[in-house]
Structure formats: C-alpha cells, structure tokens
Tab-separated table of C-alpha atoms and ligand atoms in Angstrom:
chain	number	residue	atom	x	y	z
A	1	MET	CA	49.472	18.720	35.300
A	2	ARG	CA	51.532	20.890	38.357
A	3	THR	CA	50.499	24.767	37.774
A	4	ILE	CA	52.384	28.109	39.295
A	5	ASP	CA	50.733	27.301	42.223
A	6	HIS	CA	52.760	24.813	43.594
A	7	ALA	CA	55.822	27.653	44.412
A	8	GLY	CA	53.280	28.866	46.705
A	9	THR	CA	52.036	32.431	47.876
A	10	TYR	CA	53.330	34.572	50.367
A	11	THR	CA	51.546	37.567	51.636
A	12	LEU	CA	52.664	41.225	49.548
A	13	GLY	CA	50.234	43.949	52.302
A	14	ASP	CA	47.596	43.297	51.825
A	15	ARG	CA	47.891	40.567	49.255
A	16	GLN	CA	49.101	37.258	49.083
A	17	VAL	CA	50.014	36.677	45.748
A	18	ARG	CA	52.426	33.400	43.790
A	19	ARG	CA	55.763	33.290	44.180
A	20	LEU	CA	56.172	33.270	40.716
A	21	GLY	CA	55.197	36.993	38.899
A	22	TYR	CA	56.699	38.833	35.962
A	23	GLY	CA	59.043	40.980	36.011
A	24	ALA	CA	58.448	43.753	33.094
A	25	MET	CA	61.580	45.827	32.220
A	26	GLN	CA	62.693	43.458	29.192
A	27	LEU	CA	59.297	44.573	27.252
A	28	ALA	CA	60.576	48.407	25.728
A	29	GLY	CA	63.678	48.255	23.458
A	30	PRO	CA	66.840	47.885	22.836
A	31	GLY	CA	68.523	49.251	26.885
A	32	VAL	CA	65.712	49.430	27.947
A	33	PHE	CA	64.175	52.646	25.674
A	34	GLY	CA	61.722	52.326	23.628
A	35	PRO	CA	58.922	50.797	21.754
A	36	PRO	CA	59.580	47.157	21.974
A	37	ARG	CA	61.347	45.449	17.985
A	38	ASP	CA	57.861	43.532	18.473
A	39	ARG	CA	54.923	45.013	20.331
A	40	ASP	CA	52.493	41.947	19.170
A	41	ALA	CA	54.862	39.742	20.391
A	42	ALA	CA	55.303	41.663	24.140
A	43	LEU	CA	51.524	41.814	24.062
A	44	ALA	CA	50.920	38.488	23.966
A	45	VAL	CA	54.241	38.040	26.793
A	46	LEU	CA	51.961	39.811	29.299
A	47	ARG	CA	48.689	38.594	27.816
A	48	GLU	CA	50.427	34.741	28.431
A	49	ALA	CA	51.858	35.822	31.873
A	50	VAL	CA	48.458	36.426	33.346
A	51	ALA	CA	46.405	33.896	31.782
A	52	SER	CA	49.317	31.468	32.616
A	53	GLY	CA	48.169	32.388	36.527
A	54	VAL	CA	50.996	34.958	37.538
A	55	ASP	CA	48.691	37.834	39.718
A	56	HIS	CA	52.238	39.270	40.704
A	57	ILE	CA	53.922	41.805	37.614
A	58	ASP	CA	56.783	44.505	37.723
A	59	THR	CA	57.347	47.620	35.772
A	60	SER	CA	57.992	51.163	36.368
A	61	ASP	CA	57.103	54.027	34.393
A	62	PHE	CA	60.965	54.526	33.394
A	63	TYR	CA	61.242	51.358	31.347
A	64	GLY	CA	60.633	53.423	28.080
A	65	PRO	CA	60.185	55.198	29.351
A	66	HIS	CA	55.845	55.188	29.374
A	67	VAL	CA	56.482	52.096	27.163
A	68	THR	CA	56.084	48.573	29.909
A	69	ASN	CA	52.954	50.686	31.538
A	70	GLN	CA	51.455	51.431	28.200
A	71	LEU	CA	51.751	47.406	26.848
A	72	ILE	CA	50.323	47.055	30.679
A	73	HIS	CA	47.935	49.084	30.276
A	74	GLU	CA	46.234	47.289	26.844
A	75	ALA	CA	47.018	44.066	27.093
A	76	LEU	CA	45.866	43.776	30.088
A	77	SER	CA	42.810	46.672	31.115
A	78	PRO	CA	40.438	46.598	32.911
A	79	TYR	CA	41.829	44.445	35.066
A	80	SER	CA	41.870	41.133	36.415
A	81	ASP	CA	41.039	41.926	41.292
A	82	ASP	CA	43.365	39.428	41.206
A	83	LEU	CA	46.316	41.168	40.007
A	84	VAL	CA	49.122	43.518	41.899
A	85	ILE	CA	51.151	45.841	39.759
A	86	VAL	CA	54.326	46.678	41.578
A	87	THR	CA	55.804	49.879	40.093
A	88	LYS	CA	58.672	52.338	41.506
A	89	VAL	CA	59.689	55.808	41.206
A	90	GLY	CA	62.657	57.383	41.133
A	91	ALA	CA	64.146	58.174	38.010
A	92	THR	CA	63.692	59.186	35.316
A	93	ARG	CA	65.135	59.132	31.646
A	94	GLY	CA	66.889	61.544	29.795
A	95	ALA	CA	66.577	61.726	25.166
A	96	ASP	CA	69.930	59.734	24.676
A	97	ALA	CA	68.769	57.027	27.143
A	98	SER	CA	70.688	57.949	30.028
A	99	TRP	CA	69.066	57.073	33.866
A	100	ASN	CA	68.819	60.063	36.021
A	101	PRO	CA	67.624	60.808	38.928
A	102	ALA	CA	64.525	62.080	40.319
A	103	GLN	CA	64.468	61.774	44.342
A	104	GLU	CA	62.988	64.888	45.319
A	105	PRO	CA	59.421	65.302	46.612
A	106	ALA	CA	57.711	66.745	43.827
A	107	GLN	CA	60.241	64.560	41.126
A	108	LEU	CA	58.245	61.974	42.635
A	109	ARG	CA	54.589	63.956	42.768
A	110	ALA	CA	55.234	63.746	38.857
A	111	ALA	CA	55.920	60.406	38.174
A	112	VAL	CA	53.695	59.224	40.315
A	113	HIS	CA	50.783	60.369	38.628
A	114	ASP	CA	53.062	59.939	34.966
A	115	ASN	CA	52.192	55.554	36.319
A	116	LEU	CA	48.738	56.610	37.501
A	117	ARG	CA	48.066	57.797	34.309
A	118	ASN	CA	50.115	54.909	31.820
A	119	LEU	CA	48.938	52.421	33.364
A	120	GLY	CA	45.681	53.450	34.001
A	121	LEU	CA	45.340	52.858	37.845
A	122	GLU	CA	43.171	55.189	40.089
A	123	ARG	CA	45.450	54.293	42.856
A	124	LEU	CA	49.152	52.492	42.499
A	125	ASP	CA	48.921	48.949	44.549
A	126	VAL	CA	52.482	49.244	45.846
A	127	VAL	CA	55.027	51.834	44.830
A	128	ASN	CA	58.451	51.111	45.007
A	129	PHE	CA	61.472	54.269	46.078
A	130	ARG	CA	64.220	53.525	44.072
A	131	ILE	CA	67.208	55.009	45.205
A	132	HIS	CA	69.042	56.256	42.262
A	133	PRO	CA	72.739	54.331	42.897
A	134	GLY	CA	76.167	57.125	42.930
A	135	HIS	CA	78.753	56.129	41.048
A	136	LEU	CA	80.105	53.748	43.563
A	137	GLY	CA	76.867	51.958	43.963
A	138	ARG	CA	74.841	51.501	47.212
A	139	GLY	CA	75.517	54.090	49.696
A	140	ASP	CA	73.438	54.936	53.273
A	141	HIS	CA	72.678	58.861	52.378
A	142	SER	CA	69.368	59.261	54.140
A	143	ILE	CA	66.222	59.089	51.933
A	144	ALA	CA	63.998	60.835	54.823
A	145	ASP	CA	63.037	63.207	52.456
A	146	SER	CA	62.082	61.540	48.857
A	147	PHE	CA	60.030	58.117	51.554
A	148	GLU	CA	58.577	60.837	53.647
A	149	ALA	CA	57.068	62.564	50.442
A	150	MET	CA	56.065	58.470	49.396
A	151	ALA	CA	54.154	58.056	52.865
A	152	GLU	CA	52.264	61.469	51.963
A	153	MET	CA	50.909	60.203	48.645
A	154	GLN	CA	50.029	56.695	50.411
A	155	THR	CA	48.156	58.715	53.476
A	156	GLU	CA	46.451	60.240	50.077
A	157	GLY	CA	45.852	57.654	48.997
A	158	LEU	CA	46.970	57.291	45.371
A	159	ILE	CA	49.833	55.129	46.647
A	160	HIS	CA	47.694	51.910	48.898
A	161	HIS	CA	51.834	50.534	49.969
A	162	LEU	CA	55.097	51.145	50.051
A	163	GLY	CA	58.793	49.622	48.912
A	164	ILE	CA	62.124	50.709	48.125
A	165	SER	CA	64.454	49.189	46.066
A	166	ASN	CA	68.676	49.194	45.802
A	167	ALA	CA	68.191	50.437	49.716
A	168	THR	CA	70.939	48.920	52.692
A	169	PRO	CA	69.461	47.719	55.040
A	170	THR	CA	69.851	51.176	57.157
A	171	GLN	CA	68.227	52.292	54.764
A	172	VAL	CA	66.037	50.029	54.997
A	173	ALA	CA	65.339	50.792	58.181
A	174	GLU	CA	65.244	54.649	58.133
A	175	ALA	CA	62.246	53.851	55.420
A	176	ARG	CA	60.308	52.092	58.064
A	177	ALA	CA	60.328	54.306	60.799
A	178	ILE	CA	59.479	56.066	58.472
A	179	ALA	CA	56.483	54.124	57.286
A	180	PRO	CA	55.479	50.451	56.774
A	181	ILE	CA	57.023	48.726	53.875
A	182	VAL	CA	55.801	45.423	52.519
A	183	CYS	CA	58.558	44.591	50.106
A	184	VAL	CA	62.328	45.652	49.893
A	185	GLN	CA	62.960	44.944	45.867
A	186	ASN	CA	67.535	45.039	44.941
A	187	GLU	CA	69.577	42.820	43.059
A	188	TYR	CA	69.770	39.482	44.102
A	189	ASN	CA	71.024	35.698	42.576
A	190	LEU	CA	72.643	32.578	42.811
A	191	ALA	CA	75.690	34.649	42.010
A	192	HIS	CA	75.166	38.170	43.603
A	193	ARG	CA	74.484	36.969	48.088
A	194	ASP	CA	75.242	41.157	49.755
A	195	ASP	CA	71.718	40.722	51.010
A	196	ASP	CA	71.685	37.295	53.216
A	197	ALA	CA	71.007	38.528	56.679
A	198	LEU	CA	68.609	41.476	55.054
A	199	ILE	CA	66.622	38.325	53.640
A	200	ASP	CA	66.308	36.809	56.816
A	201	GLU	CA	64.779	39.660	58.775
A	202	LEU	CA	62.952	40.823	56.131
A	203	ALA	CA	61.337	37.302	56.421
A	204	ALA	CA	60.972	37.553	61.027
A	205	ASP	CA	58.469	40.762	59.971
A	206	GLY	CA	56.718	38.970	56.990
A	207	ILE	CA	58.314	40.989	54.553
A	208	ALA	CA	58.428	40.014	50.207
A	209	PHE	CA	62.633	40.242	49.428
A	210	VAL	CA	61.343	40.833	45.417
A	211	PRO	CA	65.038	39.868	43.926
A	212	PHE	CA	66.430	41.918	40.157
A	213	PHE	CA	68.222	40.540	37.817
A	214	PRO	CA	67.426	37.016	39.775
A	215	LEU	CA	68.999	35.734	36.321
A	216	GLY	CA	71.871	38.169	36.275
A	217	GLY	CA	70.445	40.348	34.244
A	218	PHE	CA	71.686	41.986	31.418
A	219	SER	CA	74.841	39.177	32.198
A	220	PRO	CA	72.893	36.133	32.367
A	221	LEU	CA	74.167	33.450	35.184
A	222	GLN	CA	77.198	30.749	34.333
A	223	SER	CA	78.773	28.977	36.500
A	224	ALA	CA	79.794	25.080	35.545
A	225	SER	CA	78.284	24.187	39.061
A	226	LEU	CA	74.866	25.928	37.994
A	227	SER	CA	75.017	23.708	34.932
A	228	THR	CA	76.237	20.409	35.922
A	229	VAL	CA	73.065	20.847	38.716
A	230	ALA	CA	70.908	21.334	35.369
A	231	GLU	CA	72.244	18.707	33.861
A	232	ARG	CA	71.865	15.997	36.369
A	233	ILE	CA	67.857	17.223	37.542
A	234	GLY	CA	67.173	17.633	33.251
A	235	ALA	CA	66.653	21.296	33.954
A	236	THR	CA	68.372	24.448	32.051
A	237	PRO	CA	70.507	26.111	33.762
A	238	MET	CA	68.115	29.935	34.168
A	239	GLN	CA	65.780	27.731	36.000
A	240	VAL	CA	67.778	26.535	37.877
A	241	ALA	CA	69.097	29.762	39.312
A	242	LEU	CA	64.925	30.103	39.869
A	243	ALA	CA	64.337	27.384	42.062
A	244	TRP	CA	66.838	28.463	44.221
A	245	LEU	CA	66.373	31.438	44.898
A	246	LEU	CA	62.354	30.556	45.944
A	247	ARG	CA	63.805	27.141	48.490
A	248	ARG	CA	66.128	30.403	49.501
A	249	SER	CA	63.973	31.927	52.018
A	250	PRO	CA	60.876	31.428	52.089
A	251	ASN	CA	59.111	35.818	51.208
A	252	ILE	CA	61.890	35.033	47.980
A	253	LEU	CA	58.983	37.134	45.175
A	254	LEU	CA	60.229	36.051	41.727
A	255	ILE	CA	60.257	38.472	39.091
A	256	PRO	CA	62.379	36.684	36.325
A	257	GLY	CA	62.477	39.622	33.328
A	258	THR	CA	61.868	38.274	29.537
A	259	SER	CA	59.938	39.947	25.702
A	260	SER	CA	59.667	36.185	24.870
A	261	VAL	CA	56.828	33.236	25.327
A	262	SER	CA	58.588	31.217	25.552
A	263	HIS	CA	61.020	31.585	27.979
A	264	LEU	CA	58.427	32.667	30.448
A	265	ARG	CA	56.870	29.282	30.055
A	266	GLU	CA	60.089	28.078	31.150
A	267	ASN	CA	60.755	30.207	33.721
A	268	LEU	CA	56.797	29.230	34.908
A	269	GLN	CA	57.838	25.432	35.556
A	270	VAL	CA	60.227	25.922	38.262
A	271	ALA	CA	57.337	25.968	40.014
A	272	ASP	CA	57.618	21.883	39.362
A	273	ILE	CA	61.915	21.594	40.126
A	274	GLU	CA	62.807	21.065	43.616
A	275	LEU	CA	66.143	20.686	43.644
A	276	PRO	CA	67.607	18.115	46.481
A	277	ASN	CA	70.086	19.448	49.267
A	278	GLU	CA	72.775	17.998	47.711
A	279	ALA	CA	71.752	20.416	44.692
A	280	MET	CA	71.285	23.370	47.044
A	281	ARG	CA	74.535	22.853	48.358
A	282	ALA	CA	76.419	22.414	45.517
A	283	LEU	CA	74.744	26.118	43.872
A	284	ASP	CA	75.240	27.738	47.757
A	285	ALA	CA	78.797	27.397	47.316
A	286	ILE	CA	78.897	29.521	43.925
A	287	HIS	CA	78.875	32.841	45.333
B	301	NAP	N1	64.719	48.073	41.134
B	301	NAP	C1	66.005	47.774	40.419
B	301	NAP	O1	66.098	48.498	40.319
B	301	NAP	C2	65.876	47.075	38.711
B	301	NAP	C3	66.695	47.206	37.690
B	301	NAP	C4	66.343	45.701	36.847
B	301	NAP	C5	65.296	45.212	37.083
B	301	NAP	N2	64.534	45.075	37.899
B	301	NAP	C6	62.733	44.433	38.420
B	301	NAP	O2	63.894	43.214	37.953
B	301	NAP	C7	62.920	42.120	36.254
B	301	NAP	C8	64.101	41.081	36.070
B	301	NAP	O3	65.446	41.856	35.703
B	301	NAP	P1	65.477	41.648	34.698
B	301	NAP	O4	64.870	41.330	33.654
B	301	NAP	O5	66.453	42.850	34.371
B	301	NAP	O6	66.978	40.860	34.546
B	301	NAP	P2	67.087	38.482	34.772
B	301	NAP	O7	64.997	38.342	35.166
B	301	NAP	O8	67.979	38.747	35.612
B	301	NAP	O9	67.660	38.109	33.408
B	301	NAP	C9	66.592	39.324	31.958
B	301	NAP	C10	67.591	37.844	30.587
B	301	NAP	O10	67.532	36.448	31.534
B	301	NAP	C11	66.904	36.118	29.706
B	301	NAP	N3	66.523	35.537	30.573
B	301	NAP	C12	64.521	35.197	30.704
B	301	NAP	N4	64.332	33.889	30.764
B	301	NAP	C13	64.912	32.713	30.361
B	301	NAP	C14	64.008	31.856	30.196
B	301	NAP	N5	64.026	30.897	30.962
B	301	NAP	N6	65.895	31.070	28.915
B	301	NAP	C15	67.687	32.254	29.120
B	301	NAP	N7	67.413	33.567	29.121
B	301	NAP	C16	66.302	34.794	30.413
B	301	NAP	C17	65.641	38.037	29.020
B	301	NAP	O11	66.087	37.453	27.788
B	301	NAP	P3	64.932	37.130	26.396
B	301	NAP	O12	64.061	38.720	27.208
B	301	NAP	O13	65.047	36.665	25.399
B	301	NAP	O14	63.873	36.300	27.802
B	301	NAP	C18	67.191	38.918	29.941
B	301	NAP	O15	67.696	38.828	28.713
B	301	NAP	C19	62.232	43.629	36.023
B	301	NAP	O16	62.348	42.636	34.444
B	301	NAP	C20	62.241	44.536	36.115
B	301	NAP	O17	60.907	44.391	36.922
B	301	NAP	C21	65.016	45.900	39.777
C-alpha cells in the first residue's frame, strides 16, 4: 500500500516534515468556540492522524480557546520526537466567541505561555505571529514591535522557530529583516491565489508556505472544473483540491482541517493521486 510518504517532505526549520499534515481548528466546537460536539471523536482524529504518519499539526490556543491544544495534549502526549506542532499567537477570544486582536508584546508573551501550558511543552517548535486582519482584510502596516517581541522569546528559548500568518509580502520582508522565519501561513487555494508570487519567492529561499483554508475553509470549494477533473480521475473534489496544492509548489505543506476520521483518511490518500498535466491546466484556470 502506498503511504503519505509518497507526497514527499519539505523543510520546516531544522526538521523535514511530510507534506500532508493536519490542521486542528475544526476540533473545537461550532464557530471554533467551546468544546467539540464529540470529544472522543476529536481525540480519535488526532490519534489516527499521527498513527497514519502525520508529523506536522497546526493549532492555536485561540481555537476554543484552549480546546484544541488541550485535546492535542491529551491525545498525543508524550509526543513523538518526530512530531512538529505549529501554533500561532496574535488574537484572543471574547465570551461571545468574537476574535479580538492581541498583537502587543505583553499579549504575545502571555499567549506563548498559554500555548506552552496547554500543549504541555517547555519550548514551542514553531510559532506563527498571526497578523490580525483589519476590517478591510490584509494591510501593509508595520509589524516590527510585535515581531521583535517574537524574536525576543525565541532568543529566550521559549520558541524554536518563527513564522508569520495573514501577512502581505511587505510584512513578510519586514519580519525576515528582524529574524529568520521558517514558514508563512496565508489563505490560499484553487480559487484564492493572491500569493502566487510570494509562494515562488519563498520556495527559492527554502521557506515553507502553509495554505490555510486549503479546501475553502467555512465555504468548501465548489467548481464545475473541479468536479469534472475529480470524476475523470476517480477522486473526490476535495482530494483534487489538495493534490493541486501539492503539485503547485514543493514548499507547500498541507494542513487540511477535519473533525472526521473518514475525511482525514480521504485527505491523506491524496499522496496517491497524480494529476495529469491536462487536469492541472483545467484547475489552474479556475481562479
Ligand atoms: N492563520 C489563520 O488565520 C488560519 C485561519 C484558518 C485556518 N487556519 C488553519 O488552517 C487549517 C485548515 O483550515 P480550515 O480547517 O479552516 O479549512 P479547510 O481545511 O479548507 O476546510 C475545512 C472544512 O472542510 C471540511 N472537510 C475536510 N476534509 C474534507 C473532505 N475530505 N471532504 C469533504 N469535506 C472536508 C471540514 O469539515 P469536516 O470537519 O466535516 O471534515 C471543514 O468544514 C485549520 O485547521 C487551522 O489550523 C489558520
């Protein structure tokens, strides 16, 4: 049987991780708030992911809040040496489930300590500074104060590697001038391709690009071309969307999110899918 190894690996800091990883956001309750509907099912998804060879899990303490980190801790600790847990800081949740910016140095430090405690770690493998989206979406404001605080925590040994999320190319460059980054996590999928040039630039420098909403997030991707390609090659549209990302660039690491073991299995089977050139052309035309 083929395995997820067939999708290959890519460098994430000082580690090589498999390109098929897992995003834990869907494990929290509805609206990424509160406990999961089915706690045992959530723990089972995490255990199955790691048992299937996933060695890269994306999370944050603001999922729940605290919920996904505590589930990861319960399901997977003591952690295998191979597992890279990537978390992110930069927001807090209100009692009404709102997402609030927490970008000040003291707030970032508190968030790093929350992540350490809830994941049960002494040092975080990779932490993304997630730039809080403004009401107009991404912007080019300076992130220097926040990212300098992240670099300070790296120097102190609380964080091994740094990354950045929701960042424009200008902000990525500003962060890199402060401290090395190992990954950028931005929205990107078949239908949302603002970062095409950025992905290629990062690939040239050996930096991972980790698309969030690889399947479209809260509105899963739908397209006639996607369905046609899927039918032709005997895969599901979601599998084709992931296979396209794997072929798009070698520095793309996937973290599709799911709360279901059957969807997890389906997503990991993408390692077995080879998209013919003609399918790539049809999919490239979607955006
Ligand atoms: N940096 C940021 O600002 C940011 C923002 C959003 C997300 N993220 C990260 O990115 C990860 C991935 O994003 P995401 O989970 O929001 O979106 P996604 O991976 O694009 O899509 C998740 C949605 O697709 C469904 N799904 C998953 N596999 C499926 C399959 N094989 N067939 C049909 N439906 C399927 C899931 O439902 P089921 O649960 O029913 O499978 C869920 O509704 C998150 O887990 C999180 O770690 C980061």
